[in-house]
Short mmCIF file of N, CA and C in Angstrom, two decimals:
data_model
loop_
_atom_site.label_atom_id
_atom_site.label_comp_id
_atom_site.label_asym_id
_atom_site.label_seq_id
_atom_site.Cartn_x
_atom_site.Cartn_y
_atom_site.Cartn_z
N UNK T 1 0.55 -1.01 -0.06
CA UNK T 1 -0.15 -0.33 -0.40
C UNK T 1 0.84 1.08 0.31
N UNK T 2 2.12 1.69 0.45
CA UNK T 2 3.05 2.47 0.99
C UNK T 2 3.34 2.71 -0.65
N UNK T 3 3.70 1.68 -1.53
CA UNK T 3 4.12 1.82 -3.04
C UNK T 3 3.00 2.78 -3.82
N UNK T 4 2.34 2.04 -3.64
CA UNK T 4 0.69 2.94 -4.16
C UNK T 4 0.62 4.36 -4.08
N UNK T 5 0.47 3.99 -2.55
CA UNK T 5 0.71 5.97 -2.46
C UNK T 5 1.79 6.94 -2.55
N UNK T 6 2.96 6.20 -3.04
CA UNK T 6 3.78 6.77 -2.89
C UNK T 6 4.06 7.00 -4.53
N UNK T 7 3.33 6.43 -5.39
CA UNK T 7 3.53 6.28 -6.82
C UNK T 7 2.23 7.62 -7.36
N UNK T 8 0.90 7.46 -6.43
CA UNK T 8 0.15 8.67 -6.41
C UNK T 8 0.36 9.87 -5.99
N UNK T 9 1.39 9.83 -5.15
CA UNK T 9 1.85 11.49 -4.61
C UNK T 9 3.14 12.11 -5.94
N UNK T 10 4.07 10.77 -6.75
CA UNK T 10 4.50 11.02 -7.18
C UNK T 10 3.72 11.81 -8.42
N UNK T 11 2.72 10.85 -8.90
CA UNK T 11 2.01 11.41 -10.11
C UNK T 11 1.20 13.15 -10.02
N UNK T 12 0.73 13.43 -8.67
CA UNK T 12 0.41 14.61 -8.52
C UNK T 12 1.30 15.57 -8.76
N UNK T 13 2.65 15.52 -8.00
CA UNK T 13 3.44 16.36 -7.98
C UNK T 13 4.41 16.62 -9.67
N UNK T 14 4.56 15.47 -10.11
CA UNK T 14 4.82 15.26 -11.70
C UNK T 14 3.87 16.51 -12.46
N UNK T 15 2.14 16.14 -12.24
CA UNK T 15 1.66 16.24 -12.90
C UNK T 15 0.94 18.04 -12.52
N UNK T 16 1.75 18.66 -11.34
CA UNK T 16 1.17 19.82 -10.93
C UNK T 16 2.54 20.71 -11.64
N UNK T 17 3.90 20.32 -11.35
CA UNK T 17 4.88 20.80 -12.17
C UNK T 17 4.48 20.58 -13.61
N UNK T 18 3.94 20.00 -13.92
CA UNK T 18 3.76 19.90 -15.73
C UNK T 18 3.01 20.54 -16.25
N UNK T 19 1.70 21.12 -15.52
CA UNK T 19 1.10 21.92 -15.64
C UNK T 19 1.38 23.63 -15.57
N UNK T 20 2.34 23.98 -14.09
CA UNK T 20 2.85 24.74 -13.85
C UNK T 20 3.81 25.74 -14.81
N UNK T 21 4.75 24.86 -14.87
CA UNK T 21 5.80 24.86 -16.30
C UNK T 21 5.86 25.17 -16.99
N UNK T 22 5.99 26.40 -18.13
CA UNK T 22 6.23 26.17 -19.32
C UNK T 22 7.12 25.26 -20.02
N UNK T 23 6.32 24.33 -20.91
CA UNK T 23 7.38 23.64 -21.76
C UNK T 23 7.66 22.46 -20.98
N UNK T 24 7.43 22.29 -19.76
CA UNK T 24 6.98 20.49 -19.62
C UNK T 24 6.04 19.99 -19.25
N UNK T 25 4.94 20.20 -20.25
CA UNK T 25 4.05 19.25 -20.35
C UNK T 25 4.01 17.81 -20.41
N UNK T 26 5.85 17.30 -20.97
CA UNK T 26 5.28 15.91 -20.67
C UNK T 26 5.92 15.36 -19.60
N UNK T 27 5.96 16.28 -18.64
CA UNK T 27 6.07 15.38 -16.80
C UNK T 27 4.72 15.57 -16.75
N UNK T 28 3.35 16.33 -17.11
CA UNK T 28 2.30 16.38 -16.87
C UNK T 28 1.42 14.76 -17.42
N UNK T 29 2.32 14.36 -18.82
CA UNK T 29 1.75 12.99 -19.13
C UNK T 29 1.99 12.20 -18.93
N UNK T 30 3.61 12.34 -18.02
CA UNK T 30 4.82 11.23 -17.57
C UNK T 30 3.54 11.22 -15.64
N UNK T 31 3.20 12.10 -15.53
CA UNK T 31 2.29 11.94 -14.18
C UNK T 31 1.13 11.09 -14.32
N UNK T 32 0.56 11.59 -15.40
CA UNK T 32 -0.70 10.76 -15.98
C UNK T 32 -0.61 8.99 -16.02
N UNK T 33 0.88 8.92 -16.83
CA UNK T 33 1.24 7.51 -16.97
C UNK T 33 1.18 7.02 -15.39
N UNK T 34 2.02 7.52 -14.31
CA UNK T 34 2.70 6.96 -13.39
C UNK T 34 1.13 6.60 -12.50
N UNK T 35 0.15 7.21 -12.09
CA UNK T 35 -1.06 7.12 -11.87
C UNK T 35 -1.62 6.05 -12.43
N UNK T 36 -1.77 5.98 -13.72
CA UNK T 36 -2.34 4.65 -14.31
C UNK T 36 -1.53 3.42 -13.89
N UNK T 37 -0.10 3.62 -13.84
CA UNK T 37 0.19 2.24 -13.23
C UNK T 37 0.23 1.98 -11.35
N UNK T 38 0.20 3.16 -10.73
CA UNK T 38 -0.42 2.58 -9.71
C UNK T 38 -1.57 2.29 -9.53
N UNK T 39 -2.36 2.66 -10.49
CA UNK T 39 -3.83 2.10 -10.25
C UNK T 39 -4.44 0.57 -10.70
N UNK T 40 -3.07 0.00 -11.77
CA UNK T 40 -3.12 -0.93 -11.94
C UNK T 40 -2.44 -2.21 -11.21
N UNK T 41 -1.23 -1.08 -10.44
CA UNK T 41 -0.71 -2.09 -9.48
C UNK T 41 -1.61 -2.62 -7.84
N UNK T 42 -2.10 -1.47 -7.80
CA UNK T 42 -3.06 -1.44 -6.87
C UNK T 42 -5.03 -2.41 -6.89
N UNK T 43 -5.16 -2.43 -8.70
CA UNK T 43 -5.94 -3.66 -9.08
C UNK T 43 -5.43 -4.87 -8.66
N UNK T 44 -4.03 -5.34 -9.29
CA UNK T 44 -3.58 -6.10 -8.78
C UNK T 44 -3.57 -6.93 -7.50
N UNK T 45 -2.96 -5.90 -6.95
CA UNK T 45 -2.95 -6.30 -5.59
C UNK T 45 -3.97 -6.93 -4.97
N UNK T 46 -5.07 -5.88 -5.04
CA UNK T 46 -6.51 -6.41 -4.30
C UNK T 46 -6.66 -7.53 -4.75
N UNK T 47 -6.44 -8.02 -6.18
CA UNK T 47 -7.33 -9.37 -6.74
C UNK T 47 -6.31 -10.25 -6.32
N UNK T 48 -5.07 -9.88 -5.95
CA UNK T 48 -4.95 -11.02 -5.48
C UNK T 48 -4.71 -11.56 -4.38
N UNK T 49 -5.23 -10.68 -3.51
CA UNK T 49 -5.16 -11.07 -2.02
C UNK T 49 -6.68 -12.08 -1.87
N UNK T 50 -7.66 -11.34 -2.60
CA UNK T 50 -8.55 -11.88 -2.85
C UNK T 50 -9.09 -13.54 -3.33
N UNK T 51 -8.01 -13.88 -3.81
CA UNK T 51 -8.47 -15.41 -4.14
C UNK T 51 -7.57 -16.32 -3.07
N UNK T 52 -6.43 -15.86 -2.32
CA UNK T 52 -5.90 -16.35 -1.41
C UNK T 52 -6.85 -17.12 -0.19
N UNK T 53 -7.66 -16.02 -0.03
CA UNK T 53 -8.67 -16.36 1.30
C UNK T 53 -8.66 -17.78 2.03
N UNK T 54 -8.83 -17.87 3.16
CA UNK T 54 -9.28 -19.36 3.82
C UNK T 54 -10.93 -19.20 3.58
N UNK T 55 -11.32 -20.51 3.56
CA UNK T 55 -12.60 -20.84 3.63
C UNK T 55 -13.49 -20.45 4.82
N UNK T 56 -14.56 -19.71 5.11
CA UNK T 56 -15.06 -19.70 6.40
C UNK T 56 -15.27 -21.06 6.62
N UNK T 57 -15.58 -21.31 8.21
CA UNK T 57 -16.11 -22.21 8.80
C UNK T 57 -16.82 -21.97 9.41
#
C-alpha cells in the first residue's frame, strides 16, 4: 500500500509541475502514466489478495 501511495504522490507532483512550468507538458503526461501504473498495481494487489483467502467455517 505504501508503494501505491508513493506512486500517487509522485504522479500528483509531476502533474502539478507539468502544468505550472511552461514547456514541461511532458511531465504532466508522465504523471498521468505513473498514476495509471499505480491504479494497475493496486488492482493487481487487491485481486491477488482476494483469491487466497481461507474458507469460512
